[in-house]
Structures are given as C-alpha cells and as structure tokens.
Short mmCIF file of N, CA and C in Angstrom, two decimals:
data_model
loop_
_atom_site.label_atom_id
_atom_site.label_comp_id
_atom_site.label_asym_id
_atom_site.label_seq_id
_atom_site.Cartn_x
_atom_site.Cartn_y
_atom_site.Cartn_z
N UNK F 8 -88.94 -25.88 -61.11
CA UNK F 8 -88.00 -26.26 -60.05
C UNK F 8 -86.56 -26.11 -60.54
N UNK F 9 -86.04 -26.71 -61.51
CA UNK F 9 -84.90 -26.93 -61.84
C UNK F 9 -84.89 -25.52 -63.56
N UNK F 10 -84.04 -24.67 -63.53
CA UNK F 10 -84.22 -23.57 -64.35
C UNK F 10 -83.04 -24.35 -65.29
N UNK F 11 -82.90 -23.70 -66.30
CA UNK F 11 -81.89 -23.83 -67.46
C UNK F 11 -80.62 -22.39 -67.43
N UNK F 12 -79.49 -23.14 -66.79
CA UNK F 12 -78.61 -22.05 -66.59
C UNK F 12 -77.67 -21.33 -67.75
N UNK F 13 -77.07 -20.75 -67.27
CA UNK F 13 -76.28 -19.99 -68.94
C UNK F 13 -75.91 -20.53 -69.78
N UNK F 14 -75.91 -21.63 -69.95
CA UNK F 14 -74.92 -22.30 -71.06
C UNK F 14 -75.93 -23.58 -71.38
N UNK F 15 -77.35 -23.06 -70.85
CA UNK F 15 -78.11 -24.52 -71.42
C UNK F 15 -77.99 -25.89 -70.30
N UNK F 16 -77.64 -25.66 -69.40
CA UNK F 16 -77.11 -26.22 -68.51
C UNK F 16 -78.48 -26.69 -67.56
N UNK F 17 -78.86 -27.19 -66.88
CA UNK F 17 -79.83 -27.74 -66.25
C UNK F 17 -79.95 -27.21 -64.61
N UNK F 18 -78.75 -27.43 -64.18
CA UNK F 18 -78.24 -26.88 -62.95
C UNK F 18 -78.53 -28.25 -61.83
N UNK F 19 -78.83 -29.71 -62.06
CA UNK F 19 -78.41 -30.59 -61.48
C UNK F 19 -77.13 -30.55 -60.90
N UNK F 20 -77.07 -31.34 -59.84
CA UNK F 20 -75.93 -31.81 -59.62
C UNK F 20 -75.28 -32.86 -60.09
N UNK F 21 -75.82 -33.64 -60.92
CA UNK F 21 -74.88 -34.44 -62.11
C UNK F 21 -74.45 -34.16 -63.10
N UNK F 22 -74.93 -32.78 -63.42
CA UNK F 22 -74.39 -31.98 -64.29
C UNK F 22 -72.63 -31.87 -63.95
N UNK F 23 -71.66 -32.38 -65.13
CA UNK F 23 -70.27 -32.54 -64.99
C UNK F 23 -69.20 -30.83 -64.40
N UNK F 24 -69.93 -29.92 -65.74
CA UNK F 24 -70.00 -28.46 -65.64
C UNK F 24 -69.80 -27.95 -63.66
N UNK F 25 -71.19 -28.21 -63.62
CA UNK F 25 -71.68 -27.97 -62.21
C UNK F 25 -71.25 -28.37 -60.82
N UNK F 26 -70.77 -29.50 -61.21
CA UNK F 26 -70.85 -30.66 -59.55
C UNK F 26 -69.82 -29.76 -58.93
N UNK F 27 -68.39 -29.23 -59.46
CA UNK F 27 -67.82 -28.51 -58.51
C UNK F 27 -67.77 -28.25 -57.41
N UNK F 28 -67.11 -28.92 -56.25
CA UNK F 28 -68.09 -27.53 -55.04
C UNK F 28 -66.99 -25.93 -55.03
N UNK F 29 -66.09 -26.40 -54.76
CA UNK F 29 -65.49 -25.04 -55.01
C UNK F 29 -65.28 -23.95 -56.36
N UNK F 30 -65.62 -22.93 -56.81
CA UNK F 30 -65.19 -22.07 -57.83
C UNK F 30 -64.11 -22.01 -58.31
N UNK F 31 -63.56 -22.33 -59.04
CA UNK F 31 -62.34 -22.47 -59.38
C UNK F 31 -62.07 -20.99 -60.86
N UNK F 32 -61.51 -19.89 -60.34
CA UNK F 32 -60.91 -19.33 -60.93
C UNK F 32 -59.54 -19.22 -61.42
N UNK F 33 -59.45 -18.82 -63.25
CA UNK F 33 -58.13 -18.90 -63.44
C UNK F 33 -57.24 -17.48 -62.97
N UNK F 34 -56.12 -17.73 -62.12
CA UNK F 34 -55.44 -16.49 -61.48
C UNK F 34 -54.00 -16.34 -62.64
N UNK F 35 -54.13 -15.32 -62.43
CA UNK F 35 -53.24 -14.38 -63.34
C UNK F 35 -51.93 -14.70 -62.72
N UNK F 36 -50.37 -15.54 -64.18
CA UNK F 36 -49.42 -16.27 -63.40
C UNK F 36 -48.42 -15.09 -62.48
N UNK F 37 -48.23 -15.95 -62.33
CA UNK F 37 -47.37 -15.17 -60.50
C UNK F 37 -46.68 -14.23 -60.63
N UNK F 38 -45.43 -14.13 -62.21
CA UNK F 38 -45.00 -12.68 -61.96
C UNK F 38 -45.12 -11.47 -62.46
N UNK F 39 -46.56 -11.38 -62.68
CA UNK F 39 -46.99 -10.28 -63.14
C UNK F 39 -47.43 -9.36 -61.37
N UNK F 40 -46.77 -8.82 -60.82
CA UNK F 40 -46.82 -7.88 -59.62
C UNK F 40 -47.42 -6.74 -60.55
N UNK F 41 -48.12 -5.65 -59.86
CA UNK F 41 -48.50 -4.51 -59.79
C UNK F 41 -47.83 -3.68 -59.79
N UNK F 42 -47.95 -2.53 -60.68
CA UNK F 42 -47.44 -1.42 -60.43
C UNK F 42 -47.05 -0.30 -59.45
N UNK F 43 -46.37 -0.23 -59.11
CA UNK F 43 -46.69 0.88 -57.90
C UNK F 43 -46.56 2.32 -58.14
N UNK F 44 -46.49 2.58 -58.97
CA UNK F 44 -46.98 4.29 -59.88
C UNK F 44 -47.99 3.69 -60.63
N UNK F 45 -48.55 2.79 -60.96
CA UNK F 45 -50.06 2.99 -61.99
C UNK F 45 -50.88 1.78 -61.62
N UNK F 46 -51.66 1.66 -62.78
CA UNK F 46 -52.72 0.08 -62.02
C UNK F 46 -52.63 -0.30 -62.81
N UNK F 47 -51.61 -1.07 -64.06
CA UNK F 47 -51.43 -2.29 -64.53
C UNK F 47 -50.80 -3.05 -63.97
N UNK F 48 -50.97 -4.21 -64.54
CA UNK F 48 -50.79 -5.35 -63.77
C UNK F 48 -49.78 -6.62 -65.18
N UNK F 49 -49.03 -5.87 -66.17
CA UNK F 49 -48.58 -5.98 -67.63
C UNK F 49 -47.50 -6.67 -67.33
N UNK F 50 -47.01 -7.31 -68.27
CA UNK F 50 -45.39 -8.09 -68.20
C UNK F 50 -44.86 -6.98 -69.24
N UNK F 51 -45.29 -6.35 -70.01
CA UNK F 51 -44.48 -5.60 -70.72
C UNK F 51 -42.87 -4.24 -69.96
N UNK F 52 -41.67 -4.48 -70.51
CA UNK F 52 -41.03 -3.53 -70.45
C UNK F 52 -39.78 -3.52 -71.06
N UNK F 53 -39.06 -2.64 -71.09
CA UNK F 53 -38.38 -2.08 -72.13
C UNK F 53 -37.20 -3.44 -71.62
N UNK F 54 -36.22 -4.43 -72.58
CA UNK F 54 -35.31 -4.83 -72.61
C UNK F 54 -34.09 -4.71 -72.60
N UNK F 55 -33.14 -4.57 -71.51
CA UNK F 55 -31.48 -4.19 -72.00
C UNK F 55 -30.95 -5.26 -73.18
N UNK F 56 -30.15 -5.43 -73.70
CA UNK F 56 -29.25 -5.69 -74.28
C UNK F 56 -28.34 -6.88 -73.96
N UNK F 57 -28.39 -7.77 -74.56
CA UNK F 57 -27.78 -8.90 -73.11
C UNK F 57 -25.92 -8.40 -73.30
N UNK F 58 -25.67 -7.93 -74.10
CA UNK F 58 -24.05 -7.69 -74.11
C UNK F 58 -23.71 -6.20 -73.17
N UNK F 59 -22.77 -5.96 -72.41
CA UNK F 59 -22.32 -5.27 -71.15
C UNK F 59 -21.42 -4.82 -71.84
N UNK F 60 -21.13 -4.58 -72.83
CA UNK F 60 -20.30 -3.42 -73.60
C UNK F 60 -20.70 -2.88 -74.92
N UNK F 61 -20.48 -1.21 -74.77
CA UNK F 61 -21.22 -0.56 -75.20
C UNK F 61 -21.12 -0.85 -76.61
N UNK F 62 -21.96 -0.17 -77.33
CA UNK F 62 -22.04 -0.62 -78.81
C UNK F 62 -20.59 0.28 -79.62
N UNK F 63 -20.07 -0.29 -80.99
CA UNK F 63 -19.49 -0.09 -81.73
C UNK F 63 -19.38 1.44 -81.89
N UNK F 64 -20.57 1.94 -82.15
CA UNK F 64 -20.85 3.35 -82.50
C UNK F 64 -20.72 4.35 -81.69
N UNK F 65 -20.46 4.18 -80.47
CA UNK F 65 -20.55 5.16 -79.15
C UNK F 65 -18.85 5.29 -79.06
N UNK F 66 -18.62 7.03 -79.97
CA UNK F 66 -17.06 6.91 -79.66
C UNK F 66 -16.79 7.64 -78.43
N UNK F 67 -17.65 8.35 -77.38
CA UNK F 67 -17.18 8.72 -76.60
C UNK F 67 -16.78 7.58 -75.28
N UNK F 68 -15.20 8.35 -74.74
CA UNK F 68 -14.72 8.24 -73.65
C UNK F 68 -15.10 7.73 -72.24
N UNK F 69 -15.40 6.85 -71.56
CA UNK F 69 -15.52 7.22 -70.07
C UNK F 69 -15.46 8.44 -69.43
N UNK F 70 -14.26 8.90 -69.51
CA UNK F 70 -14.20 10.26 -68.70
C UNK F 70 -14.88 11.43 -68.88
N UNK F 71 -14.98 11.26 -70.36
CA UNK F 71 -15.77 12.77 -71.02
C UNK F 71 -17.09 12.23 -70.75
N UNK F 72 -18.14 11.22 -70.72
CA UNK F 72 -19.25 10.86 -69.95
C UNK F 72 -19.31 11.08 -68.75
N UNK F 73 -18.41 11.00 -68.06
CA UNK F 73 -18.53 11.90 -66.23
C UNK F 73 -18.48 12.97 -65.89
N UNK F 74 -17.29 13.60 -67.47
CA UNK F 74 -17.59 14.83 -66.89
C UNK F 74 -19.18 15.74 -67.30
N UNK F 75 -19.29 14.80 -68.25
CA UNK F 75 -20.95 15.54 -68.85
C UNK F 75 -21.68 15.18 -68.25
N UNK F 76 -21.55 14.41 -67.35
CA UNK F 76 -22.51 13.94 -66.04
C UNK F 76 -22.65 15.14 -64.87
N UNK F 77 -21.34 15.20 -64.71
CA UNK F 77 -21.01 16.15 -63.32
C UNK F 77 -21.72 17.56 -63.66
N UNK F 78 -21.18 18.46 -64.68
CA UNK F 78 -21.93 19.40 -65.76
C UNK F 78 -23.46 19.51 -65.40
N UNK F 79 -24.25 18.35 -66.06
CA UNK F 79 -25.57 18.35 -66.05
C UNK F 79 -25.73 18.38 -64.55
N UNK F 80 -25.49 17.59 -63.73
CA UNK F 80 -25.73 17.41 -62.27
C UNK F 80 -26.03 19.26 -61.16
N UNK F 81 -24.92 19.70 -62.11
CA UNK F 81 -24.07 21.12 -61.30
C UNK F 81 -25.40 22.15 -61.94
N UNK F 82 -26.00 21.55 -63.06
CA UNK F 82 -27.14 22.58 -63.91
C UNK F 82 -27.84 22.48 -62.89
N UNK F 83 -28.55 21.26 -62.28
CA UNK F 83 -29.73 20.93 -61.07
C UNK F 83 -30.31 19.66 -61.63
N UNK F 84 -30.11 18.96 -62.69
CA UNK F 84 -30.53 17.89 -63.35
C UNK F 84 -30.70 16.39 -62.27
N UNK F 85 -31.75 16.22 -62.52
CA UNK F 85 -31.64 14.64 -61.74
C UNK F 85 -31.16 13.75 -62.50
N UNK F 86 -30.82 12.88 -61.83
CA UNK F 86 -29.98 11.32 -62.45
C UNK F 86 -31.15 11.02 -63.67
N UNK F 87 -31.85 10.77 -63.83
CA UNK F 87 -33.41 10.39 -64.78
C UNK F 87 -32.90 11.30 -65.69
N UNK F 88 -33.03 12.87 -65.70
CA UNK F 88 -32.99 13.52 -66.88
C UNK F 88 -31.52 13.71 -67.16
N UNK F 89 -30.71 13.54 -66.61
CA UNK F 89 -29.10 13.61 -66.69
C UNK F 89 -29.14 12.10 -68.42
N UNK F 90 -29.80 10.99 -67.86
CA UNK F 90 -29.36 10.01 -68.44
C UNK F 90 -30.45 10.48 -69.99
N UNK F 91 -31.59 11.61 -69.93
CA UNK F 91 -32.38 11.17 -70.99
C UNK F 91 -31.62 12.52 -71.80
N UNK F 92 -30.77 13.49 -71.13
CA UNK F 92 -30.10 14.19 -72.29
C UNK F 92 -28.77 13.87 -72.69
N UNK F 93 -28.30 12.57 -72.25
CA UNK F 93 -26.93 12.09 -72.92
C UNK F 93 -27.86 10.94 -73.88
N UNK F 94 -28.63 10.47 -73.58
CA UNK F 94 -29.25 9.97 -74.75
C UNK F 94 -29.31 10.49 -76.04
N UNK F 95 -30.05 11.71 -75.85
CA UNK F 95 -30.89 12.71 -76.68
C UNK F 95 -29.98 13.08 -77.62
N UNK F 96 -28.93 13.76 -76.98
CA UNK F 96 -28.09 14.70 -77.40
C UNK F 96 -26.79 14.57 -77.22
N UNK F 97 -26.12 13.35 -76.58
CA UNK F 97 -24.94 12.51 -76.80
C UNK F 97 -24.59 11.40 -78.05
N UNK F 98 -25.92 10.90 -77.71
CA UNK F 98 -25.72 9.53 -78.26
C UNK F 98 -24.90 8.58 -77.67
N UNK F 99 -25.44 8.85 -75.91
CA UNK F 99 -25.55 7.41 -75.08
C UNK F 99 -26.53 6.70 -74.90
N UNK F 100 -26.55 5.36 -75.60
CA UNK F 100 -27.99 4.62 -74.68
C UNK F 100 -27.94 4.54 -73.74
N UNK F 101 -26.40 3.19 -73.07
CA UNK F 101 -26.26 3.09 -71.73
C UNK F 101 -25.32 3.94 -70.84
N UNK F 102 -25.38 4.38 -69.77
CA UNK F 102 -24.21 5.40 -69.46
C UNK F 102 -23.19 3.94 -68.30
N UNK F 103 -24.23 2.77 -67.83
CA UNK F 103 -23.55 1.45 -67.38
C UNK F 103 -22.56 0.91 -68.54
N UNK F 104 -22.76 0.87 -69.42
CA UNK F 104 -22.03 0.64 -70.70
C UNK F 104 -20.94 0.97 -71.08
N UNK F 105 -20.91 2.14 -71.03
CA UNK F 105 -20.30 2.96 -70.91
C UNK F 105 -18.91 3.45 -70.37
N UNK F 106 -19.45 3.61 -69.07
CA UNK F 106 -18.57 4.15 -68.26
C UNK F 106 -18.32 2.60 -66.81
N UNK F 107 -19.14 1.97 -66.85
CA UNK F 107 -19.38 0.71 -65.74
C UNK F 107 -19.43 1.55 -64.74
N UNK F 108 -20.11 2.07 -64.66
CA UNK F 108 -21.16 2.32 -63.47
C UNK F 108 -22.08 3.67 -63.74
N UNK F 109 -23.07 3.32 -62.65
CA UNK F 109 -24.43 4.29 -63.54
C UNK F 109 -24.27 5.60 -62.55
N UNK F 110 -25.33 6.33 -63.38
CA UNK F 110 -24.98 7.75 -63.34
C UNK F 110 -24.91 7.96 -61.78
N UNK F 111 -25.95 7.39 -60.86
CA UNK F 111 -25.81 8.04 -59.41
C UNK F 111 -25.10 7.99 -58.37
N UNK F 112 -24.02 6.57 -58.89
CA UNK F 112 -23.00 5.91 -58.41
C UNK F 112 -21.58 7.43 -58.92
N UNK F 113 -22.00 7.38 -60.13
CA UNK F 113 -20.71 8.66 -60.16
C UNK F 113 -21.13 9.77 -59.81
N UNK F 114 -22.33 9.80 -59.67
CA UNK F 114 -22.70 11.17 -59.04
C UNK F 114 -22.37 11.52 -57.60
N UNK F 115 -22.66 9.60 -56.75
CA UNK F 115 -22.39 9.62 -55.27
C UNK F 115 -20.68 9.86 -55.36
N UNK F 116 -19.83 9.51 -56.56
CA UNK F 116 -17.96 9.35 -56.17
C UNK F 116 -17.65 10.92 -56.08
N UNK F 117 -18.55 11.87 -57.02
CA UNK F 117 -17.71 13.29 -57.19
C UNK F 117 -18.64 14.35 -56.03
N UNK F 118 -19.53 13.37 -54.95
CA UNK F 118 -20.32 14.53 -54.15
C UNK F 118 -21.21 15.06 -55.01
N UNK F 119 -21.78 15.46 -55.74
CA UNK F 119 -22.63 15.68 -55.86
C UNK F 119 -24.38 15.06 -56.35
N UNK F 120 -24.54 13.97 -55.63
CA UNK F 120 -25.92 13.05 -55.17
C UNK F 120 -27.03 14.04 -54.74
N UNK F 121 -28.23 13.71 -55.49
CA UNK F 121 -29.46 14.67 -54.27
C UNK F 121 -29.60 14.07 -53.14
N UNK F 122 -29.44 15.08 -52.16
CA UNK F 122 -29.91 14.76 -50.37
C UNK F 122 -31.18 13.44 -50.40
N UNK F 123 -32.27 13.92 -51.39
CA UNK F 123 -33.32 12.84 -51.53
C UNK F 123 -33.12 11.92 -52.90
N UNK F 124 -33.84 10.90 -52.50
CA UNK F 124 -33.41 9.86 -53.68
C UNK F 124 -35.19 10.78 -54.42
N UNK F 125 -35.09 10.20 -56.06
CA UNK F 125 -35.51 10.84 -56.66
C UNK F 125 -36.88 10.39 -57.09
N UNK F 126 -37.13 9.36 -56.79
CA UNK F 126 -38.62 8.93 -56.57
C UNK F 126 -39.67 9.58 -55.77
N UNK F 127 -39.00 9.39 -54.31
CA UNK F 127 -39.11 9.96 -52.93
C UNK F 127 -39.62 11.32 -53.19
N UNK F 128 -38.39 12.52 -53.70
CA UNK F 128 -38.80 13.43 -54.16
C UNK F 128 -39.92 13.95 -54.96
N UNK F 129 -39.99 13.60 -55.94
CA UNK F 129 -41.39 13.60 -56.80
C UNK F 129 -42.71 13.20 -55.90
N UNK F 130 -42.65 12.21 -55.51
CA UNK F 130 -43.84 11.40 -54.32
C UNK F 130 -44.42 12.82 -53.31
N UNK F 131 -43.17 13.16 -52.83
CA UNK F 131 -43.47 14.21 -51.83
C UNK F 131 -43.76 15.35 -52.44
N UNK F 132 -43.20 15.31 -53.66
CA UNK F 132 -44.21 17.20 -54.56
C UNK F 132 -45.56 17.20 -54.75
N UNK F 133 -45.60 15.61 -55.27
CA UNK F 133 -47.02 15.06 -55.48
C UNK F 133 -47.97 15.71 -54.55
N UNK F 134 -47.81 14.91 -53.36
CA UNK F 134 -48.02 15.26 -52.11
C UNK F 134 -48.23 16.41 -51.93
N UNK F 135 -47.32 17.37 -51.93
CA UNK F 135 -47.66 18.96 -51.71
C UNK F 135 -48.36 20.05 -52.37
N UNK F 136 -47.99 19.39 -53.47
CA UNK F 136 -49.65 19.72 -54.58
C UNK F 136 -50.70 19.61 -54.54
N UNK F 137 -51.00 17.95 -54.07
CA UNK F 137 -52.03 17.97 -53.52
C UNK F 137 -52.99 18.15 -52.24
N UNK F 138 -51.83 18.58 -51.31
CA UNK F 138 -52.44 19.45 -50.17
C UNK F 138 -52.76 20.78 -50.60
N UNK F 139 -52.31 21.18 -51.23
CA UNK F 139 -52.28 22.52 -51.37
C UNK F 139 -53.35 22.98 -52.42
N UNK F 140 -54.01 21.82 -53.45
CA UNK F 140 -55.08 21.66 -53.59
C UNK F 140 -56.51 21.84 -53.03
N UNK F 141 -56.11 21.19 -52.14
CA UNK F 141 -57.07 20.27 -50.82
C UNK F 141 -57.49 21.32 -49.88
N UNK F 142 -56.16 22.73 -49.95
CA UNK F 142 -57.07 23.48 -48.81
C UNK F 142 -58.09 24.58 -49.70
N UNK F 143 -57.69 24.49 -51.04
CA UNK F 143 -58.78 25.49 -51.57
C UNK F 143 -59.93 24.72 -52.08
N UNK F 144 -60.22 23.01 -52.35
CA UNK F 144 -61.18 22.30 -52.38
C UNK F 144 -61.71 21.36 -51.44
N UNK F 145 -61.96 21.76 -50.09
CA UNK F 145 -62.44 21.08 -49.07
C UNK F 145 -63.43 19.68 -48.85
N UNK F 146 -63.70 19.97 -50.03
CA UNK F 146 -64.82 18.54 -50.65
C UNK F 146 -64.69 18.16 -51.47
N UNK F 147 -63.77 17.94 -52.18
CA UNK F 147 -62.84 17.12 -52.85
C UNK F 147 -62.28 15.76 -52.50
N UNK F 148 -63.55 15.02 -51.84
CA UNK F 148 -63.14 13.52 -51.25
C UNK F 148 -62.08 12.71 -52.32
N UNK F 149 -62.41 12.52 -53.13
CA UNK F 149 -61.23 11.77 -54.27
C UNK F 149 -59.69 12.16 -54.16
N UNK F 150 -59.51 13.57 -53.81
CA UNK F 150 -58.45 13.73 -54.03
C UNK F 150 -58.16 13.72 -52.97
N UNK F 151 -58.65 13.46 -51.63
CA UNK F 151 -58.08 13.11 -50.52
C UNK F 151 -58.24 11.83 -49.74
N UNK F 152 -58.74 11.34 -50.58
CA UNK F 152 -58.45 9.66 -50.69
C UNK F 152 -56.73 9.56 -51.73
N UNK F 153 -56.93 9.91 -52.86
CA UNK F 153 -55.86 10.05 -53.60
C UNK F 153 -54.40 10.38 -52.03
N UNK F 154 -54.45 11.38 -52.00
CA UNK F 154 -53.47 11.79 -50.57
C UNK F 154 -52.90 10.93 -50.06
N UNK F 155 -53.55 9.87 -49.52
CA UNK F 155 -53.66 8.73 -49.05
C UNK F 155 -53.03 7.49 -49.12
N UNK F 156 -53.34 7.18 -50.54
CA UNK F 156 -52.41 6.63 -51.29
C UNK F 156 -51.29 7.29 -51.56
N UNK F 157 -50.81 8.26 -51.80
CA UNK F 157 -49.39 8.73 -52.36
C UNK F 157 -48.59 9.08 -50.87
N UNK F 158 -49.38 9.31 -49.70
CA UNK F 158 -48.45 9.13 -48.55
C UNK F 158 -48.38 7.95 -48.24
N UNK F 159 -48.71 6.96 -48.14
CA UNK F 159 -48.58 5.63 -48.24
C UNK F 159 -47.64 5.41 -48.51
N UNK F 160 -47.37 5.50 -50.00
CA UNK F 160 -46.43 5.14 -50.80
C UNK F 160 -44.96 5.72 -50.32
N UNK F 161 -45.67 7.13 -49.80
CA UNK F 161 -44.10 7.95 -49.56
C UNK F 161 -43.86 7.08 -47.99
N UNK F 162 -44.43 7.05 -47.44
CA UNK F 162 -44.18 6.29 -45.97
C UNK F 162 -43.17 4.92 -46.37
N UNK F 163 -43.81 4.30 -47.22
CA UNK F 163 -43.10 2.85 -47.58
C UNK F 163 -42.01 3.30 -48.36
N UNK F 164 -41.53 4.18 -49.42
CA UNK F 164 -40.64 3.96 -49.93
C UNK F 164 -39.61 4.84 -48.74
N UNK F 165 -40.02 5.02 -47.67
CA UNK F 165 -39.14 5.64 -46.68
C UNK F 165 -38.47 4.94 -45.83
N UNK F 166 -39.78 3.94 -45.64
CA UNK F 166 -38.76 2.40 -45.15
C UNK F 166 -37.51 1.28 -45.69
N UNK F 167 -37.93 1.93 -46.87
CA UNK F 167 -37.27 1.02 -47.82
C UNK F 167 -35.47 1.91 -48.18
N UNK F 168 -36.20 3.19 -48.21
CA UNK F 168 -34.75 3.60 -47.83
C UNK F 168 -33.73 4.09 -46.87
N UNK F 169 -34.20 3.79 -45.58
CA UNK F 169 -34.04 3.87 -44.57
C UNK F 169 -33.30 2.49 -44.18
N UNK F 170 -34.27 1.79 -44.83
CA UNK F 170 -33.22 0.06 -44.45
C UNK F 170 -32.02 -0.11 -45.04
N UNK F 171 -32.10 0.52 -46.01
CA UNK F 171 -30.64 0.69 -47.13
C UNK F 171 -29.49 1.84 -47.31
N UNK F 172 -30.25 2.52 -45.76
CA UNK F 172 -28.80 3.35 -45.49
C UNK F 172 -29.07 4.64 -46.52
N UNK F 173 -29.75 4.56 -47.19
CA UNK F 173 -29.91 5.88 -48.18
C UNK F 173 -30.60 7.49 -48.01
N UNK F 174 -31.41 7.53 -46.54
CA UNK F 174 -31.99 7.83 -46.09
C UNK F 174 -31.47 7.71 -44.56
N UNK F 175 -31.23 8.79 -43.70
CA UNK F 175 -30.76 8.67 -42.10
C UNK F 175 -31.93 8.23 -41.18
N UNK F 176 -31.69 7.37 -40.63
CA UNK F 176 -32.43 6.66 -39.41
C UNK F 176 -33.69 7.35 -39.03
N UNK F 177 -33.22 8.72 -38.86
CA UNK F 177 -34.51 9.60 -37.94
C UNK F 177 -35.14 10.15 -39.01
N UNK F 178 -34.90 9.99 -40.24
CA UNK F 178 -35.83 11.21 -40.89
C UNK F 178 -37.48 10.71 -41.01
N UNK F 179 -38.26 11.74 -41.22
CA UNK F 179 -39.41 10.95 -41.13
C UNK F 179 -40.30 11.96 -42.07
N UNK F 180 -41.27 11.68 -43.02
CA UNK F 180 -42.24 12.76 -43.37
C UNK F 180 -43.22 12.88 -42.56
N UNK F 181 -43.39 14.20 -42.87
CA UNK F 181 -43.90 15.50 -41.91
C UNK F 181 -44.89 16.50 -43.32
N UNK F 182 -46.13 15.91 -43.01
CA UNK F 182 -47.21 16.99 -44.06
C UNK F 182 -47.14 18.53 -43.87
N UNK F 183 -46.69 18.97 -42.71
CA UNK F 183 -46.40 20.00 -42.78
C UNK F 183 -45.09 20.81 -42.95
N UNK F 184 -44.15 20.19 -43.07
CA UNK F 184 -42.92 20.32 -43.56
C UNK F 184 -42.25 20.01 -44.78
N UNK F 185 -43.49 19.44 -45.36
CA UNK F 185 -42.80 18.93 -46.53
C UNK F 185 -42.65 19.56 -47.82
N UNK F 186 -42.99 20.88 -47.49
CA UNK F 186 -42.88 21.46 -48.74
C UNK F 186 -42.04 22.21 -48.76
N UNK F 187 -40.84 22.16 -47.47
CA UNK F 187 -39.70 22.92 -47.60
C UNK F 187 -38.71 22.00 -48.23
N UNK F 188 -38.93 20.64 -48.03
CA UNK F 188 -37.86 19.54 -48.88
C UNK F 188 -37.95 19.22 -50.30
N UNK F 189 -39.39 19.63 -50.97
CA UNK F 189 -39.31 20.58 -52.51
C UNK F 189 -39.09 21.40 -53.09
N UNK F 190 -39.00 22.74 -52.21
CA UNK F 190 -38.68 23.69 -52.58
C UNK F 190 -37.34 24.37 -53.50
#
C-alpha cells in the first residue's frame, strides 16, 4: 500500500518532507531576463569602468576620433565595427570616453547614420538567408520554425523602433521585399 519514495521516505502524509500541498519550486532570482539573440539565461557581462574619463594612456584628441569615425563610416563600416577597429588599431576602448558621445550619435551630427538601425539590419539578412534557404529545402521544418522566430523578433524590434522615432511610422517588413533593404 504505502511504497518507499526517493529519499527513503514513506510517502504518508505525516511525513514533514511530504505534507506540502503545493510544489514549491526554487525560481531563478528576477534579474536574470533572457537573451534575445541566444538561450541563456546568465548574469554574466562585460563591465564598464565606473570612471567617465578616458584613461591616462589614450593620447588621442576628440576631434581626430570623429574624424576616424566619419572615415570608417564613409568606408561602409557599421557603428559595431567602426568602434571594434578604433579599438584594435587605435587604441580606443571607449569612444564615450573619449569624445562624450558615442559613435552613432556622431555619426547621426555629421549625416552619415544607416537608414536602418543595425540590429534590425542583420535580423532582416538573417531572415533573407533563410528564405532563400527555404525555397531550395522545402522540408526543412526547423528552419522554418527558426523563420519564425527571427521574424518575430524583427516585427518587435520594429515596434520598438518605431516608438522611438528611429524608424518612420509606416515602415513595415515585407518578406518579399526584404531583400532589397540588404542589399
């Protein structure tokens, strides 16, 4: 009648273990949010610096940082790789540091900003890759579940920039158009 449960346990209800009525699981604390490019769920990430001026060693200028901004920009460089070859090959960590204000902010003062913000962009190549996948593997359910998710994503981060003015009111993605806004 009464079995011996995992832990040696009897499975009474006077059992202290047991009496519970509800399950009580321990939940993972609150600000660990999800990724939204991957599926961890980590507190880990890279730390700034708590001081807002740049380090000792960084003898370049403000100005000569904008203009090596503008330069890279005029090559076709996005803000992301703009900032990882003044790293590389400047010897800027921060270009906020720096110059007080970050690269896309001076990119938006001298005109030259990408039309798309640069997440967005990538999301939607994603996207067009993987349609373009999809019509030469027709049964390829995974990757069109995958689809799915990454228009999702592009849908929401469209709202998000749309509410913030960064993005014009009417624009909207379009699976079949969208591979002229990568091109």
């Amino acid at each position: 009648f009464f079995t011996r449960g995992r832990f040696g346990s009897s499975g009474r209800a006077s059992d202290p273990v047991r009496s519970r009525s509800p399950v009580r699981r321990r939940r993972a604390p609150r600000g660990n949010m999800g990724r939204m490019y991957g599926k961890g769920k980590g507190m880990a990430s890279s730390a700034l610096p708590y001081r807002r001026k740049p380090p000792a060693w960084v003898k370049m200028k403000p100005d000569d940082v904008t203009d090596h901004i503008c330069k890279l920009a005029k090559k076709g460089l996005t803000p992301s790789q703009i900032g990882v070859t003044l790293r590389d090959s400047f010897g800027i960590p921060q270009v906020g540091t720096v110059t007080g204000s970050k690269i896309l902010r001076i990119l938006k003062t001298n005109g030259l900003a990408p039309t798309l913000p640069e997440d967005l962009y990538y999301l939607i190549k994603k996207a067009v890759a993987m349609r373009k996948h999809l019509d030469k593997n027709r049964k390829d359910k995974d990757s069109k579940f995958r689809l799915i998710l990454v228009e999702s994503r592009i849908h929401r981060l469209a709202r998000y920039y749309k509410r913030v003015k960064s993005l014009p009111a009417t624009w909207k993605y379009v699976s079949a158009t969208a591979s002229a806004l990568v091109a």
